[in-house]
Amino acid sequence: MLISLIRTLLLYTAILFAVRLMGKRQLSELQTSELVVTLLISDIAAIPMQDTSQPLLSGFLPIGILVGCELVVSVLMMKSVLFRKWVCGSPIIVIRDGKVDRRQLRRLRMTVEDLFSQLRQSGVGHLEEVSYAIMETNGTLSVLKKPGCDTPTCEMLELKTMDQDMEVVVISDGVVSETGLSLCGKSRPWLEGVLQGEHLRCGDIFIMLLNTNGSYQIIKKEDV
């Protein structure tokens, strides 16, 4: 039992490291090669987890090879447009100026119901509103509305806008986030000065939010 637990934890750590190397993407944003590697890694890791007679190397080695192949493929796709097109394919226009291209739908094996479902998810209620609908290489549908149907922007309305601030967490449950401080251009001594002025310690704080304009909000643990 203990051996199975240790093997599972080791393989789990290896998979986390492998996924971290391949980059941060949501499942819907995976390219073809990334999805294939992800599925293969999950299958390969399950074998030594379930069968303790299999050496751990039989799990680690294929995972390492697959991650290495994915990194090489990623570099090649960055260097060569033709190679990227061969691996991932090309974007396909399924709607042009409000007209559905049935030939491209058949090529994608996509039903009209699926197409309109994705249009509704993109905020489109009528086909005539669409200037272009493009099926991207990762399987998502990009919808470009006609100028008269798109949501007006501040630039179109000639409205002046103020610079947008950003609020980040700098203390979470008593733990300081150095990343959050750096995003707002602040340092640990600055934070210590603020806490000293508020007569608080990090351990007293549940959440501290810091804005890029310098303002902050503190929620103490006793207030939660």
PDB file of C-alpha atoms in Angstrom:
ATOM      1  CA  MET A   1       0.000   0.000   0.000  1.00  0.00           C
ATOM      2  CA  LEU A   2       2.786   2.392   0.972  1.00  0.00           C
ATOM      3  CA  ILE A   3       4.703   1.557  -2.204  1.00  0.00           C
ATOM      4  CA  SER A   4       1.645   2.357  -4.346  1.00  0.00           C
ATOM      5  CA  LEU A   5       1.199   5.677  -2.535  1.00  0.00           C
ATOM      6  CA  ILE A   6       4.837   6.663  -3.062  1.00  0.00           C
ATOM      7  CA  ARG A   7       4.754   5.656  -6.745  1.00  0.00           C
ATOM      8  CA  THR A   8       1.565   7.630  -7.291  1.00  0.00           C
ATOM      9  CA  LEU A   9       2.996  10.743  -5.634  1.00  0.00           C
ATOM     10  CA  LEU A  10       6.215  10.511  -7.668  1.00  0.00           C
ATOM     11  CA  LEU A  11       4.329  10.118 -10.948  1.00  0.00           C
ATOM     12  CA  TYR A  12       1.950  12.924  -9.978  1.00  0.00           C
ATOM     13  CA  THR A  13       4.933  15.206  -9.378  1.00  0.00           C
ATOM     14  CA  ALA A  14       6.461  14.191 -12.707  1.00  0.00           C
ATOM     15  CA  ILE A  15       3.213  14.948 -14.574  1.00  0.00           C
ATOM     16  CA  LEU A  16       2.904  18.362 -12.890  1.00  0.00           C
ATOM     17  CA  PHE A  17       6.469  19.160 -13.915  1.00  0.00           C
ATOM     18  CA  ALA A  18       5.805  17.961 -17.475  1.00  0.00           C
ATOM     19  CA  VAL A  19       2.646  20.057 -17.853  1.00  0.00           C
ATOM     20  CA  ARG A  20       4.478  23.054 -16.377  1.00  0.00           C
ATOM     21  CA  LEU A  21       7.196  22.681 -19.019  1.00  0.00           C
ATOM     22  CA  MET A  22       4.630  22.607 -21.827  1.00  0.00           C
ATOM     23  CA  GLY A  23       3.198  25.974 -20.734  1.00  0.00           C
ATOM     24  CA  LYS A  24      -0.054  27.368 -19.353  1.00  0.00           C
ATOM     25  CA  ARG A  25      -3.101  26.696 -21.482  1.00  0.00           C
ATOM     26  CA  GLN A  26      -6.695  25.801 -20.864  1.00  0.00           C
ATOM     27  CA  LEU A  27      -7.946  22.557 -22.342  1.00  0.00           C
ATOM     28  CA  SER A  28      -9.927  24.399 -25.033  1.00  0.00           C
ATOM     29  CA  GLU A  29      -6.773  26.252 -26.119  1.00  0.00           C
ATOM     30  CA  LEU A  30      -4.575  23.184 -26.668  1.00  0.00           C
ATOM     31  CA  GLN A  31      -3.116  22.711 -30.114  1.00  0.00           C
ATOM     32  CA  THR A  32      -3.231  19.267 -31.734  1.00  0.00           C
ATOM     33  CA  SER A  33       0.264  18.210 -30.646  1.00  0.00           C
ATOM     34  CA  GLU A  34      -0.299  19.410 -27.077  1.00  0.00           C
ATOM     35  CA  LEU A  35      -3.579  17.529 -26.763  1.00  0.00           C
ATOM     36  CA  VAL A  36      -1.997  14.309 -28.070  1.00  0.00           C
ATOM     37  CA  VAL A  37       0.896  14.563 -25.590  1.00  0.00           C
ATOM     38  CA  THR A  38      -1.488  15.322 -22.696  1.00  0.00           C
ATOM     39  CA  LEU A  39      -3.635  12.257 -23.457  1.00  0.00           C
ATOM     40  CA  LEU A  40      -0.616   9.984 -23.875  1.00  0.00           C
ATOM     41  CA  ILE A  41       0.964  11.153 -20.612  1.00  0.00           C
ATOM     42  CA  SER A  42      -2.217  10.395 -18.679  1.00  0.00           C
ATOM     43  CA  ASP A  43      -2.405   6.876 -20.152  1.00  0.00           C
ATOM     44  CA  ILE A  44       1.284   6.112 -19.643  1.00  0.00           C
ATOM     45  CA  ALA A  45       1.286   7.321 -16.028  1.00  0.00           C
ATOM     46  CA  ALA A  46      -1.706   5.100 -15.173  1.00  0.00           C
ATOM     47  CA  ILE A  47       0.173   1.875 -15.983  1.00  0.00           C
ATOM     48  CA  PRO A  48       2.915   2.005 -13.280  1.00  0.00           C
ATOM     49  CA  MET A  49       0.398   3.492 -10.823  1.00  0.00           C
ATOM     50  CA  GLN A  50      -1.873   0.442 -11.080  1.00  0.00           C
ATOM     51  CA  ASP A  51       0.769  -2.237 -11.644  1.00  0.00           C
ATOM     52  CA  THR A  52       3.449  -2.115  -8.927  1.00  0.00           C
ATOM     53  CA  SER A  53       5.417  -4.821 -10.734  1.00  0.00           C
ATOM     54  CA  GLN A  54       6.222  -2.295 -13.462  1.00  0.00           C
ATOM     55  CA  PRO A  55       9.393  -0.267 -12.770  1.00  0.00           C
ATOM     56  CA  LEU A  56       8.885   3.469 -12.269  1.00  0.00           C
ATOM     57  CA  LEU A  57      11.306   4.109 -15.101  1.00  0.00           C
ATOM     58  CA  SER A  58       8.698   2.678 -17.487  1.00  0.00           C
ATOM     59  CA  GLY A  59       6.558   5.694 -16.575  1.00  0.00           C
ATOM     60  CA  PHE A  60       9.175   8.414 -16.189  1.00  0.00           C
ATOM     61  CA  LEU A  61      11.075   7.658 -19.405  1.00  0.00           C
ATOM     62  CA  PRO A  62       8.135   7.833 -21.862  1.00  0.00           C
ATOM     63  CA  ILE A  63       6.794  10.971 -20.147  1.00  0.00           C
ATOM     64  CA  GLY A  64      10.209  12.634 -20.478  1.00  0.00           C
ATOM     65  CA  ILE A  65      10.456  11.627 -24.146  1.00  0.00           C
ATOM     66  CA  LEU A  66       6.956  12.944 -24.903  1.00  0.00           C
ATOM     67  CA  VAL A  67       7.642  16.265 -23.194  1.00  0.00           C
ATOM     68  CA  GLY A  68      10.930  16.570 -25.073  1.00  0.00           C
ATOM     69  CA  CYS A  69       9.161  15.852 -28.374  1.00  0.00           C
ATOM     70  CA  GLU A  70       6.495  18.461 -27.578  1.00  0.00           C
ATOM     71  CA  LEU A  71       9.139  21.099 -26.813  1.00  0.00           C
ATOM     72  CA  VAL A  72      10.946  20.322 -30.082  1.00  0.00           C
ATOM     73  CA  VAL A  73       7.673  20.463 -32.038  1.00  0.00           C
ATOM     74  CA  SER A  74       6.792  23.789 -30.387  1.00  0.00           C
ATOM     75  CA  VAL A  75      10.132  25.285 -31.413  1.00  0.00           C
ATOM     76  CA  LEU A  76       9.751  23.983 -34.969  1.00  0.00           C
ATOM     77  CA  MET A  77       6.240  25.473 -35.206  1.00  0.00           C
ATOM     78  CA  MET A  78       7.645  28.835 -34.135  1.00  0.00           C
ATOM     79  CA  LYS A  79      10.388  28.618 -36.761  1.00  0.00           C
ATOM     80  CA  SER A  80       8.443  27.193 -39.686  1.00  0.00           C
ATOM     81  CA  VAL A  81       5.004  28.297 -40.880  1.00  0.00           C
ATOM     82  CA  LEU A  82       4.709  25.242 -43.130  1.00  0.00           C
ATOM     83  CA  PHE A  83       5.451  22.862 -40.255  1.00  0.00           C
ATOM     84  CA  ARG A  84       2.917  24.620 -38.027  1.00  0.00           C
ATOM     85  CA  LYS A  85       0.313  24.382 -40.780  1.00  0.00           C
ATOM     86  CA  TRP A  86       1.052  20.662 -41.200  1.00  0.00           C
ATOM     87  CA  VAL A  87       0.693  19.963 -37.465  1.00  0.00           C
ATOM     88  CA  CYS A  88      -2.141  22.337 -36.504  1.00  0.00           C
ATOM     89  CA  GLY A  89      -3.889  23.056 -39.786  1.00  0.00           C
ATOM     90  CA  SER A  90      -5.156  26.477 -40.847  1.00  0.00           C
ATOM     91  CA  PRO A  91      -8.036  28.691 -39.690  1.00  0.00           C
ATOM     92  CA  ILE A  92     -11.209  28.095 -41.719  1.00  0.00           C
ATOM     93  CA  ILE A  93     -13.834  30.739 -42.552  1.00  0.00           C
ATOM     94  CA  VAL A  94     -17.294  29.237 -41.980  1.00  0.00           C
ATOM     95  CA  ILE A  95     -19.313  32.473 -42.271  1.00  0.00           C
ATOM     96  CA  ARG A  96     -18.494  35.313 -44.623  1.00  0.00           C
ATOM     97  CA  ASP A  97     -20.657  38.464 -44.691  1.00  0.00           C
ATOM     98  CA  GLY A  98     -23.597  36.704 -43.030  1.00  0.00           C
ATOM     99  CA  LYS A  99     -23.512  33.681 -45.352  1.00  0.00           C
ATOM    100  CA  VAL A 100     -22.700  30.182 -44.098  1.00  0.00           C
ATOM    101  CA  ASP A 101     -20.153  28.206 -46.110  1.00  0.00           C
ATOM    102  CA  ARG A 102     -21.722  24.732 -46.192  1.00  0.00           C
ATOM    103  CA  ARG A 103     -18.679  23.208 -47.872  1.00  0.00           C
ATOM    104  CA  GLN A 104     -16.440  24.236 -44.994  1.00  0.00           C
ATOM    105  CA  LEU A 105     -18.987  22.970 -42.450  1.00  0.00           C
ATOM    106  CA  ARG A 106     -18.915  19.558 -44.153  1.00  0.00           C
ATOM    107  CA  ARG A 107     -15.128  19.664 -44.139  1.00  0.00           C
ATOM    108  CA  LEU A 108     -15.148  20.328 -40.382  1.00  0.00           C
ATOM    109  CA  ARG A 109     -17.953  17.780 -39.824  1.00  0.00           C
ATOM    110  CA  MET A 110     -19.781  20.530 -37.971  1.00  0.00           C
ATOM    111  CA  THR A 111     -23.564  20.746 -37.821  1.00  0.00           C
ATOM    112  CA  VAL A 112     -25.550  23.956 -38.228  1.00  0.00           C
ATOM    113  CA  GLU A 113     -26.807  23.506 -34.669  1.00  0.00           C
ATOM    114  CA  ASP A 114     -23.232  23.419 -33.351  1.00  0.00           C
ATOM    115  CA  LEU A 115     -22.380  26.534 -35.349  1.00  0.00           C
ATOM    116  CA  PHE A 116     -25.322  28.534 -34.035  1.00  0.00           C
ATOM    117  CA  SER A 117     -24.656  27.321 -30.501  1.00  0.00           C
ATOM    118  CA  GLN A 118     -21.159  28.817 -30.654  1.00  0.00           C
ATOM    119  CA  LEU A 119     -22.519  32.006 -32.231  1.00  0.00           C
ATOM    120  CA  ARG A 120     -24.912  32.447 -29.307  1.00  0.00           C
ATOM    121  CA  GLN A 121     -22.048  31.902 -26.873  1.00  0.00           C
ATOM    122  CA  SER A 122     -20.242  34.737 -28.659  1.00  0.00           C
ATOM    123  CA  GLY A 123     -23.203  37.065 -28.141  1.00  0.00           C
ATOM    124  CA  VAL A 124     -24.601  36.825 -31.672  1.00  0.00           C
ATOM    125  CA  GLY A 125     -28.370  36.539 -31.988  1.00  0.00           C
ATOM    126  CA  HIS A 126     -28.767  36.901 -35.767  1.00  0.00           C
ATOM    127  CA  LEU A 127     -26.723  35.514 -38.636  1.00  0.00           C
ATOM    128  CA  GLU A 128     -26.867  38.868 -40.435  1.00  0.00           C
ATOM    129  CA  GLU A 129     -24.781  40.430 -37.653  1.00  0.00           C
ATOM    130  CA  VAL A 130     -21.721  38.344 -38.552  1.00  0.00           C
ATOM    131  CA  SER A 131     -19.034  39.696 -40.829  1.00  0.00           C
ATOM    132  CA  TYR A 132     -16.681  36.719 -40.394  1.00  0.00           C
ATOM    133  CA  ALA A 133     -16.784  33.559 -38.288  1.00  0.00           C
ATOM    134  CA  ILE A 134     -13.470  31.711 -38.284  1.00  0.00           C
ATOM    135  CA  MET A 135     -12.782  28.262 -36.862  1.00  0.00           C
ATOM    136  CA  GLU A 136      -9.334  28.550 -35.280  1.00  0.00           C
ATOM    137  CA  THR A 137      -6.750  25.773 -35.214  1.00  0.00           C
ATOM    138  CA  ASN A 138      -7.459  25.044 -31.518  1.00  0.00           C
ATOM    139  CA  GLY A 139     -11.164  24.436 -32.193  1.00  0.00           C
ATOM    140  CA  THR A 140     -12.563  27.759 -30.962  1.00  0.00           C
ATOM    141  CA  LEU A 141     -14.815  29.948 -33.111  1.00  0.00           C
ATOM    142  CA  SER A 142     -13.768  33.592 -33.535  1.00  0.00           C
ATOM    143  CA  VAL A 143     -16.673  35.861 -34.474  1.00  0.00           C
ATOM    144  CA  LEU A 144     -16.233  39.305 -36.007  1.00  0.00           C
ATOM    145  CA  LYS A 145     -19.434  41.330 -36.111  1.00  0.00           C
ATOM    146  CA  LYS A 146     -20.351  43.869 -38.756  1.00  0.00           C
ATOM    147  CA  PRO A 147     -19.515  47.476 -37.782  1.00  0.00           C
ATOM    148  CA  GLY A 148     -23.139  48.449 -37.237  1.00  0.00           C
ATOM    149  CA  CYS A 149     -23.837  45.411 -35.047  1.00  0.00           C
ATOM    150  CA  ASP A 150     -20.771  45.495 -32.829  1.00  0.00           C
ATOM    151  CA  THR A 151     -20.811  46.952 -29.328  1.00  0.00           C
ATOM    152  CA  PRO A 152     -19.700  50.595 -29.536  1.00  0.00           C
ATOM    153  CA  THR A 153     -16.381  51.449 -27.911  1.00  0.00           C
ATOM    154  CA  CYS A 154     -15.381  54.615 -26.092  1.00  0.00           C
ATOM    155  CA  GLU A 155     -13.276  55.539 -29.115  1.00  0.00           C
ATOM    156  CA  MET A 156     -16.309  55.269 -31.418  1.00  0.00           C
ATOM    157  CA  LEU A 157     -18.346  57.445 -29.062  1.00  0.00           C
ATOM    158  CA  GLU A 158     -15.404  59.858 -28.685  1.00  0.00           C
ATOM    159  CA  LEU A 159     -15.451  59.482 -24.900  1.00  0.00           C
ATOM    160  CA  LYS A 160     -12.386  60.191 -22.804  1.00  0.00           C
ATOM    161  CA  THR A 161     -11.310  57.341 -20.578  1.00  0.00           C
ATOM    162  CA  MET A 162      -9.067  57.182 -17.544  1.00  0.00           C
ATOM    163  CA  ASP A 163      -6.214  54.736 -17.152  1.00  0.00           C
ATOM    164  CA  GLN A 164      -7.510  51.481 -15.684  1.00  0.00           C
ATOM    165  CA  ASP A 165      -6.123  50.440 -12.328  1.00  0.00           C
ATOM    166  CA  MET A 166      -5.344  46.878 -11.306  1.00  0.00           C
ATOM    167  CA  GLU A 167      -5.958  45.346  -7.897  1.00  0.00           C
ATOM    168  CA  VAL A 168      -3.887  42.402  -6.697  1.00  0.00           C
ATOM    169  CA  VAL A 169      -3.615  40.308  -3.551  1.00  0.00           C
ATOM    170  CA  VAL A 170      -0.439  41.083  -1.573  1.00  0.00           C
ATOM    171  CA  ILE A 171      -1.323  39.170   1.615  1.00  0.00           C
ATOM    172  CA  SER A 172      -3.416  36.001   1.655  1.00  0.00           C
ATOM    173  CA  ASP A 173      -4.146  34.365   5.012  1.00  0.00           C
ATOM    174  CA  GLY A 174      -1.065  35.953   6.586  1.00  0.00           C
ATOM    175  CA  VAL A 175       1.318  35.079   3.711  1.00  0.00           C
ATOM    176  CA  VAL A 176       2.932  37.888   1.705  1.00  0.00           C
ATOM    177  CA  SER A 177       2.933  37.656  -2.094  1.00  0.00           C
ATOM    178  CA  GLU A 178       6.153  39.081  -3.496  1.00  0.00           C
ATOM    179  CA  THR A 179       4.675  38.786  -6.994  1.00  0.00           C
ATOM    180  CA  GLY A 180       1.717  40.963  -6.038  1.00  0.00           C
ATOM    181  CA  LEU A 181       4.004  43.606  -4.554  1.00  0.00           C
ATOM    182  CA  SER A 182       6.197  43.705  -7.652  1.00  0.00           C
ATOM    183  CA  LEU A 183       3.142  44.045  -9.929  1.00  0.00           C
ATOM    184  CA  CYS A 184       2.217  47.236  -8.086  1.00  0.00           C
ATOM    185  CA  GLY A 185       5.806  48.486  -7.916  1.00  0.00           C
ATOM    186  CA  LYS A 186       6.017  48.130  -4.139  1.00  0.00           C
ATOM    187  CA  SER A 187       8.565  46.456  -1.876  1.00  0.00           C
ATOM    188  CA  ARG A 188       8.543  44.513   1.380  1.00  0.00           C
ATOM    189  CA  PRO A 189       9.809  47.535   3.401  1.00  0.00           C
ATOM    190  CA  TRP A 190       6.899  49.601   2.045  1.00  0.00           C
ATOM    191  CA  LEU A 191       4.463  46.889   3.130  1.00  0.00           C
ATOM    192  CA  GLU A 192       6.032  46.672   6.579  1.00  0.00           C
ATOM    193  CA  GLY A 193       5.664  50.439   6.934  1.00  0.00           C
ATOM    194  CA  VAL A 194       1.974  50.257   6.030  1.00  0.00           C
ATOM    195  CA  LEU A 195       1.330  47.448   8.498  1.00  0.00           C
ATOM    196  CA  GLN A 196       3.203  49.290  11.198  1.00  0.00           C
ATOM    197  CA  GLY A 197       1.038  52.354  10.600  1.00  0.00           C
ATOM    198  CA  GLU A 198      -2.094  50.177  10.852  1.00  0.00           C
ATOM    199  CA  HIS A 199      -0.725  48.452  13.999  1.00  0.00           C
ATOM    200  CA  LEU A 200      -1.070  45.059  12.355  1.00  0.00           C
ATOM    201  CA  ARG A 201       1.056  42.005  11.674  1.00  0.00           C
ATOM    202  CA  CYS A 202       0.897  39.784   8.598  1.00  0.00           C
ATOM    203  CA  GLY A 203      -0.585  37.017  10.725  1.00  0.00           C
ATOM    204  CA  ASP A 204      -3.542  39.253  11.625  1.00  0.00           C
ATOM    205  CA  ILE A 205      -4.571  39.730   8.002  1.00  0.00           C
ATOM    206  CA  PHE A 206      -6.875  37.479   5.991  1.00  0.00           C
ATOM    207  CA  ILE A 207      -6.625  39.429   2.715  1.00  0.00           C
ATOM    208  CA  MET A 208      -4.824  42.629   1.765  1.00  0.00           C
ATOM    209  CA  LEU A 209      -5.611  44.070  -1.643  1.00  0.00           C
ATOM    210  CA  LEU A 210      -3.269  46.614  -3.229  1.00  0.00           C
ATOM    211  CA  ASN A 211      -4.141  48.837  -6.172  1.00  0.00           C
ATOM    212  CA  THR A 212      -1.603  50.037  -8.709  1.00  0.00           C
ATOM    213  CA  ASN A 213      -2.592  53.609  -7.788  1.00  0.00           C
ATOM    214  CA  GLY A 214      -1.293  52.994  -4.248  1.00  0.00           C
ATOM    215  CA  SER A 215      -4.580  52.509  -2.392  1.00  0.00           C
ATOM    216  CA  TYR A 216      -5.145  49.345  -0.384  1.00  0.00           C
ATOM    217  CA  GLN A 217      -7.814  47.430   1.491  1.00  0.00           C
ATOM    218  CA  ILE A 218      -7.248  45.177   4.496  1.00  0.00           C
ATOM    219  CA  ILE A 219      -9.582  42.435   5.743  1.00  0.00           C
ATOM    220  CA  LYS A 220      -8.523  41.151   9.137  1.00  0.00           C
ATOM    221  CA  LYS A 221      -9.018  37.538  10.150  1.00  0.00           C
ATOM    222  CA  GLU A 222     -11.247  38.556  13.021  1.00  0.00           C
ATOM    223  CA  ASP A 223     -13.604  40.272  10.551  1.00  0.00           C
ATOM    224  CA  VAL A 224     -14.184  37.116   8.521  1.00  0.00           C
TER     225      VAL A 224
END
